[in-house]
Coordinates of C-alpha atoms and ligand atoms in Angstrom, one line a residue:
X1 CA 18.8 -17.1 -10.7
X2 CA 15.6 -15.4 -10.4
X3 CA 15.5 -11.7 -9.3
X4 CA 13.5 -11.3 -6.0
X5 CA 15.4 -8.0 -4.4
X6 CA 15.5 -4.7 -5.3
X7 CA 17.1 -1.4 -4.0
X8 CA 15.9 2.2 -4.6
X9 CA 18.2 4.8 -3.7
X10 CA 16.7 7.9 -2.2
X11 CA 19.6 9.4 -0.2
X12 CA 20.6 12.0 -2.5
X13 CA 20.0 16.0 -1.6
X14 CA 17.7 17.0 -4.1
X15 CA 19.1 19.9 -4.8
X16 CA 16.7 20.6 -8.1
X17 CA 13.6 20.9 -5.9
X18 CA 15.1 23.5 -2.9
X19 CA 14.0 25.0 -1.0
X20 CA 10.8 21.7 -1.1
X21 CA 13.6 19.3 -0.2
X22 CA 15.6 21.3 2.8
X23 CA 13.4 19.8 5.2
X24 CA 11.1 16.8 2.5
X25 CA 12.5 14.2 0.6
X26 CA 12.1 15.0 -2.9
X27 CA 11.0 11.1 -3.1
X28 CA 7.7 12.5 -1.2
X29 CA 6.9 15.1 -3.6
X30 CA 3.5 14.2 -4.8
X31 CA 2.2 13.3 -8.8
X32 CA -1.0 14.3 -7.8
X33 CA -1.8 12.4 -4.7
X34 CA 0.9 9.6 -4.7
X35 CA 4.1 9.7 -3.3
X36 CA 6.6 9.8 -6.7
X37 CA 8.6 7.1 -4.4
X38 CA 5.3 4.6 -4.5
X39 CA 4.8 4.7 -8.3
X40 CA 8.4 3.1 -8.1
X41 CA 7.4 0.6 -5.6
X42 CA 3.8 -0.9 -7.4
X43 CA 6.4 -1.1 -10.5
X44 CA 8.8 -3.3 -8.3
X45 CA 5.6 -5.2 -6.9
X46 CA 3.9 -5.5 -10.3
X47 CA 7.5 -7.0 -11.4
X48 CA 7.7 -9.8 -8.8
X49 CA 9.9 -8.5 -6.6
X50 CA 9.4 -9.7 -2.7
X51 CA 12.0 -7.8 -1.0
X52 CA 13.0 -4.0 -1.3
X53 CA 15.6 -1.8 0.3
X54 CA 15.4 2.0 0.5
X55 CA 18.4 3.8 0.8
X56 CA 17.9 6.8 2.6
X57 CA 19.9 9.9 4.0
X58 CA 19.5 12.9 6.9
X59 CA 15.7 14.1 6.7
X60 CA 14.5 11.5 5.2
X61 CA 12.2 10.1 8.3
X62 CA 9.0 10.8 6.3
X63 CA 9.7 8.2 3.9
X64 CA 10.0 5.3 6.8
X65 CA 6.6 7.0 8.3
X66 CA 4.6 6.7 4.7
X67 CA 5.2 2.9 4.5
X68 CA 4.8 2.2 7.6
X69 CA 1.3 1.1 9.3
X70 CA -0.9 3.9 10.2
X71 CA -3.2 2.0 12.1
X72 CA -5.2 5.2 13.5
X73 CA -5.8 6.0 9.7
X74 CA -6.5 2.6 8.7
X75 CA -8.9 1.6 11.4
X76 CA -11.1 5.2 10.7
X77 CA -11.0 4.7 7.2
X78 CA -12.6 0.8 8.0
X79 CA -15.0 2.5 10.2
X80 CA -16.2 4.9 8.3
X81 CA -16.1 2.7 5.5
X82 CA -14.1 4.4 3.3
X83 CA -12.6 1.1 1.5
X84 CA -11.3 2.6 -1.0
X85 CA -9.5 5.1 0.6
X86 CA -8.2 1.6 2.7
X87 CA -6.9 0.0 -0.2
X88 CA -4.5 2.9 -1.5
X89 CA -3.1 3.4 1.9
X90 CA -2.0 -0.5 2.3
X91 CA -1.8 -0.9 -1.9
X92 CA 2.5 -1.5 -0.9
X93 CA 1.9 -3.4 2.0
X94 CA 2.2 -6.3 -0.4
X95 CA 5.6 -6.2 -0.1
X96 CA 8.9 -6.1 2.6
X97 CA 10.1 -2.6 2.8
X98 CA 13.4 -2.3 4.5
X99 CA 15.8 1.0 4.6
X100 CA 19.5 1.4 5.4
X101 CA 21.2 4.4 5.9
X102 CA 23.8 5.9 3.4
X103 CA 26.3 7.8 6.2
X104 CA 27.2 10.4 3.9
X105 CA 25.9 11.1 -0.2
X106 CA 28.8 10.3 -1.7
X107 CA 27.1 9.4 -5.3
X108 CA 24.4 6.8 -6.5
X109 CA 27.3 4.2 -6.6
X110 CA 27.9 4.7 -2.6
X111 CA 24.3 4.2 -2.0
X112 CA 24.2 0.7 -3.9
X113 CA 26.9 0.1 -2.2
X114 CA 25.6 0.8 0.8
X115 CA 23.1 -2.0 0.4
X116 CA 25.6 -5.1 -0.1
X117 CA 25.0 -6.9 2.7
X118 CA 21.3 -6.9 2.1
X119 CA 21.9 -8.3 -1.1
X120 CA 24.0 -10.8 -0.7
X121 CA 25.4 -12.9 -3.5
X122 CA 22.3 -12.9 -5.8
X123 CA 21.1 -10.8 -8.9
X124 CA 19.2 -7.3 -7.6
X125 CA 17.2 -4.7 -9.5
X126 CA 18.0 -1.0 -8.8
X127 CA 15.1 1.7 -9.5
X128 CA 15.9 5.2 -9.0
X129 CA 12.5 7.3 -7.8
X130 CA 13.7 10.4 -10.9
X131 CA 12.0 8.1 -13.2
X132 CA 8.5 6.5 -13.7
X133 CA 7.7 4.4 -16.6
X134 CA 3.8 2.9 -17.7
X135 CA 4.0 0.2 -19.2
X136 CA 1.3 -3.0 -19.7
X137 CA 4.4 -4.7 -18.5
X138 CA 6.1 -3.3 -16.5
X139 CA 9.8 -1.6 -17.2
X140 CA 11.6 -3.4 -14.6
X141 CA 10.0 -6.9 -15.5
X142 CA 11.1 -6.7 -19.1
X143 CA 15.1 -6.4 -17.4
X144 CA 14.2 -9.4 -15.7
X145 CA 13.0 -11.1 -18.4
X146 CA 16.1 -9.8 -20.0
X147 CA 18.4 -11.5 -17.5
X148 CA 16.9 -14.5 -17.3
X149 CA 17.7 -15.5 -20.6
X150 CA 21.1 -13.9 -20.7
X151 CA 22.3 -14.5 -16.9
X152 CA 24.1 -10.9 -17.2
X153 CA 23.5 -7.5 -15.9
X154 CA 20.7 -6.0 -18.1
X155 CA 20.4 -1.8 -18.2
X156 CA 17.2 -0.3 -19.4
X157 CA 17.9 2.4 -22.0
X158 CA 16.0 4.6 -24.4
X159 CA 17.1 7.5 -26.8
X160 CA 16.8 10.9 -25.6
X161 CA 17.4 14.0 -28.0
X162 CA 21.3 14.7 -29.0
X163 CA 21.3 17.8 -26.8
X164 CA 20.2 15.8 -23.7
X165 CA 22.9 13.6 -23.6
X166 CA 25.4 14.9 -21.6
X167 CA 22.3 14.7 -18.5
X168 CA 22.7 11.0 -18.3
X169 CA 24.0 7.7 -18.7
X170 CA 25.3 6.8 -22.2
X171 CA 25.9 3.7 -23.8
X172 CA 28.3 2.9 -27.0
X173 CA 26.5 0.3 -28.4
X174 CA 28.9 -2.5 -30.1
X175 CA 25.7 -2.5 -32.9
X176 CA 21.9 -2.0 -32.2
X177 CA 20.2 -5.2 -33.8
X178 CA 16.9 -5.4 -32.1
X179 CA 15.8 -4.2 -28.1
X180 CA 18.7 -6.0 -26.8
X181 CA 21.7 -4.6 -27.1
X182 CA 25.5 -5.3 -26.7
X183 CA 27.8 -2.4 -24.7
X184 CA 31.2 -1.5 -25.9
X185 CA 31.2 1.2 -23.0
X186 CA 29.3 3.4 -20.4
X187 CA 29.8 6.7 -20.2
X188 CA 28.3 9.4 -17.1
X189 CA 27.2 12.2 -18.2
X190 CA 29.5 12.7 -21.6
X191 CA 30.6 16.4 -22.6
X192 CA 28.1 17.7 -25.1
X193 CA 29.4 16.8 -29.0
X194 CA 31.4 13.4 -27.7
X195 CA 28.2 11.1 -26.6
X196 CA 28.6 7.6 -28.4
X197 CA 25.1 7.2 -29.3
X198 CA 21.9 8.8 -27.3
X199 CA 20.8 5.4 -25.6
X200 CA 20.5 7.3 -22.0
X201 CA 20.6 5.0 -19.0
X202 CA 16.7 5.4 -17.6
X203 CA 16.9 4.4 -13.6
X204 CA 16.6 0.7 -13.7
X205 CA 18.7 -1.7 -13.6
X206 CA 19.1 -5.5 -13.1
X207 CA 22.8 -6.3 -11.8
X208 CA 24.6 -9.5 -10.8
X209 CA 26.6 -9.3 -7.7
X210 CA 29.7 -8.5 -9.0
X211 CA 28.9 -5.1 -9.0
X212 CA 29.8 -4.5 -5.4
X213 CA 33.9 -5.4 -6.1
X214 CA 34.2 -2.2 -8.5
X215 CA 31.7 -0.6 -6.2
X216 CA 33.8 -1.0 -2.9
X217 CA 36.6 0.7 -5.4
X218 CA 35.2 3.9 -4.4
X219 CA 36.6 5.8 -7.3
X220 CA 35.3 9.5 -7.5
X221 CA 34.0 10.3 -11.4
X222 CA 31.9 13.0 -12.6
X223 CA 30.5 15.4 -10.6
X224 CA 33.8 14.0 -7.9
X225 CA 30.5 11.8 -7.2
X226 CA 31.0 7.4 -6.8
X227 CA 29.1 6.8 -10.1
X228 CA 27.3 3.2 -10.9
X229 CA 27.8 3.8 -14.5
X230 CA 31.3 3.7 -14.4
X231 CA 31.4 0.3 -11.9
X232 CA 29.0 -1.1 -14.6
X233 CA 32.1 -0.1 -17.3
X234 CA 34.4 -1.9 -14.8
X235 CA 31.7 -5.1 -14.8
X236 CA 31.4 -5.0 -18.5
X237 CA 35.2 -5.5 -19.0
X238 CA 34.8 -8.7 -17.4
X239 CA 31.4 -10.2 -18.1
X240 CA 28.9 -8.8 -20.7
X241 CA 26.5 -6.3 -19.0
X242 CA 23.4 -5.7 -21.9
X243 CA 21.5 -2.4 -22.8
X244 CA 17.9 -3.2 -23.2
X245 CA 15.9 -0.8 -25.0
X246 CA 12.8 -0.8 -23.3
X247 CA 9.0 -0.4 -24.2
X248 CA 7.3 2.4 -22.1
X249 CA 6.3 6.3 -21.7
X250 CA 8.9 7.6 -19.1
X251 CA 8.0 10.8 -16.9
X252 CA 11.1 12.4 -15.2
X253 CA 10.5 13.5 -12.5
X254 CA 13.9 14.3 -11.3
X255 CA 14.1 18.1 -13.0
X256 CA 10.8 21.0 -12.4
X257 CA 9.8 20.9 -15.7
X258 CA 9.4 16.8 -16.4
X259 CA 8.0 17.3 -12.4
X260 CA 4.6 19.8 -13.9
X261 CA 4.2 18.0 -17.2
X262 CA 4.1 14.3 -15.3
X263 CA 1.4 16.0 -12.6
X264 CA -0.4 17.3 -15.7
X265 CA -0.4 14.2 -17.6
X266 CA -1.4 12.0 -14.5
X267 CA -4.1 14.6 -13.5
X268 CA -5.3 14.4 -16.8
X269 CA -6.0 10.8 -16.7
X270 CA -8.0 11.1 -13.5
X271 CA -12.1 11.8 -14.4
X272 CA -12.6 13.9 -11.6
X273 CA -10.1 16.5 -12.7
X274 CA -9.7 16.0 -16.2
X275 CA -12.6 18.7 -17.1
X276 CA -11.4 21.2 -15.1
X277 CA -8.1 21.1 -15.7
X278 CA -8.8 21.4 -19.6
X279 CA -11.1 24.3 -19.2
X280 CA -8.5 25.8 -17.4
X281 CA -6.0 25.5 -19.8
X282 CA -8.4 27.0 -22.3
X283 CA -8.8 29.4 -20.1
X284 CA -5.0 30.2 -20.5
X285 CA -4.5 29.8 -23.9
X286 CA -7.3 32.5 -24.7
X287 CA -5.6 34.8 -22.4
X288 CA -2.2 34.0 -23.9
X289 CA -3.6 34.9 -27.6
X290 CA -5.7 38.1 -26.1
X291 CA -2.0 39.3 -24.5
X292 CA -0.5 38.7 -28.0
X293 CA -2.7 39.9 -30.5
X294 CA -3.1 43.4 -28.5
X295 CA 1.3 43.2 -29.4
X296 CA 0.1 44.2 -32.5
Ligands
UTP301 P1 20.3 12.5 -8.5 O1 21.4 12.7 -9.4 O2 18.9 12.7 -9.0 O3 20.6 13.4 -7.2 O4 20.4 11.1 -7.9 P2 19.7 14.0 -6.1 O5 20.5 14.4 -5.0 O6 18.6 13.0 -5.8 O7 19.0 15.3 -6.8 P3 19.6 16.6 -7.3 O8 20.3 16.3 -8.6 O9 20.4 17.2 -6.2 O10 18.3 17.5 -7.6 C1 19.9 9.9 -8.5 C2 19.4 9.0 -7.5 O11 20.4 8.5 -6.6 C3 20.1 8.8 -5.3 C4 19.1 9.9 -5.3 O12 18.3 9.8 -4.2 C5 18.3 9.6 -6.6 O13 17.4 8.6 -6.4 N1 21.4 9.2 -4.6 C6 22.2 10.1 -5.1 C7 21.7 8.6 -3.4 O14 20.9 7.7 -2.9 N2 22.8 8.9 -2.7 C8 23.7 9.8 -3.2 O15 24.7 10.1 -2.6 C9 23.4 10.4 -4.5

């Protein structure tokens, strides 16, 4: 069955980017000029996917607001004709945005649960906003590529260095033969020394629906958060769930430092600043040596 759904969570606190997120979603925290939450949409839309769900939490009105019609903004911009200003202010209107409330953030797992009834009793794709991936084709479209030859859950991976691994996601791979891999387990967030491999779970996801049954279990795990890594354990005991390691640079966004480097990179690719942001970096460097050489 083909995928056509997807669900990005952004109810969580943000609790890495306080005091930005007290009152902002950190979803709205720009990469330059875009919305981090709206890279992960285009990827959804450049995937095929028709319908999308946001999960969102208290304070997170400005989301709604930023895809919803501004037709004050749009009609100026058309009069003044400032088209392509236009175009990336309806680029995601290609697509059916809907949000649901998560009551409480209980965990990532809550919030997928959250969306069940939206989903239904069809295959979905999950994208979590902490990570963006470029890609000639795009991340989530090899998943679904994925699952439509296997007909299983298919969880897009790639290796992260041995001391990151207790940050994410791991799998135990039964034996990596190729991009497409076979799980023995999923682990959250392992204690540092006992990951299984560093294949770290990158925040997207195609699942079937019989996710929500171990979902609706509500069991607390690390963090005494509802984890959807260890409902996807619970799925894989009963019908193969598939790692797939996938092609494409991923920027996370989720932590301060990933956060600068992605703005810098992104900036860097855009004519108008690329110049000045590299003489400015020149600029530091030269100070930097100056402040080290008079060290000695
Ligand atoms: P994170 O682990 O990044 O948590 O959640 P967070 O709250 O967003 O950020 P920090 O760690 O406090 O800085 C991963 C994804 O799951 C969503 C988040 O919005 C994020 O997209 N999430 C998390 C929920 O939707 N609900 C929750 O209860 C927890």
């Amino acid at each position: 069955m083909q995928v056509k759904k997807a669900v990005i969570p952004a109810a969580g606190l943000g609790t890495r980017f306080l005091p930005a997120t007290k009152a902002m979603p950190k979803e709205m925290l720009p990469i330059v000029d875009k919305p981090t939450i709206q890279y992960i949409i285009e990827e959804a839309i450049a995937s095929g996917i028709e319908d999308i769900i946001i999960v969102t939490g208290k304070g997170k009105r400005a989301i709604e607001d930023h895809f919803d019609h501004a037709f004050e903004l749009e009609d100026t911009l058309m009069k003044k004709g400032k088209m392509d200003m236009l175009d990336s202010v309806l680029e995601t209107s290609k697509v059916e945005i809907h949000f649901i409330r998560q009551k409480q953030p209980l965990g990532l797992g809550h919030a997928i649960w959250s969306a069940r009834k939206f989903i239904g009793d069809e295959p979905f794709a999950v994208l979590l906003g902490d990570d963006i991936v470029e890609n000639d084709e795009p991340c989530l479209a090899q998943l679904m590529n994925q699952h439509e030859l296997t007909g299983k859950s298919v969880i897009g991976v790639q290796q992260v260095a041995e001391q990151d691994t207790d940050r994410y996601g791991i799998i135990d791979p039964v034996s990596v033969d190729g991009k497409l891999i076979k799980v023995n387990k999923f682990v959250e967030k392992p204690q540092a020394g006992t990951a299984p491999s560093n294949y770290a779970i990158m925040g997207r996801y195609v699942l079937t629906p019989e996710i929500f049954e171990y979902l609706g279990e509500h069991e607390l795990g690390a963090g005494g958060e509802i984890q959807l890594t260890d409902a996807i354990q619970k799925l894989n005991e009963v019908q193969s769930v598939y790692a797939y390691d996938f092609d494409g640079q991923r920027f996370d966004v989720g932590e301060k430092f990933g956060f600068i480097e992605t703005t810098i990179e992104f900036a860097l690719k855009r004519p108008e600043l690329k110049e000045q942001l590299l003489d400015l970096f020149e600029k530091k460097l030269l100070e930097k040596r100056t402040v080290e050489s008079a060290k000695y």
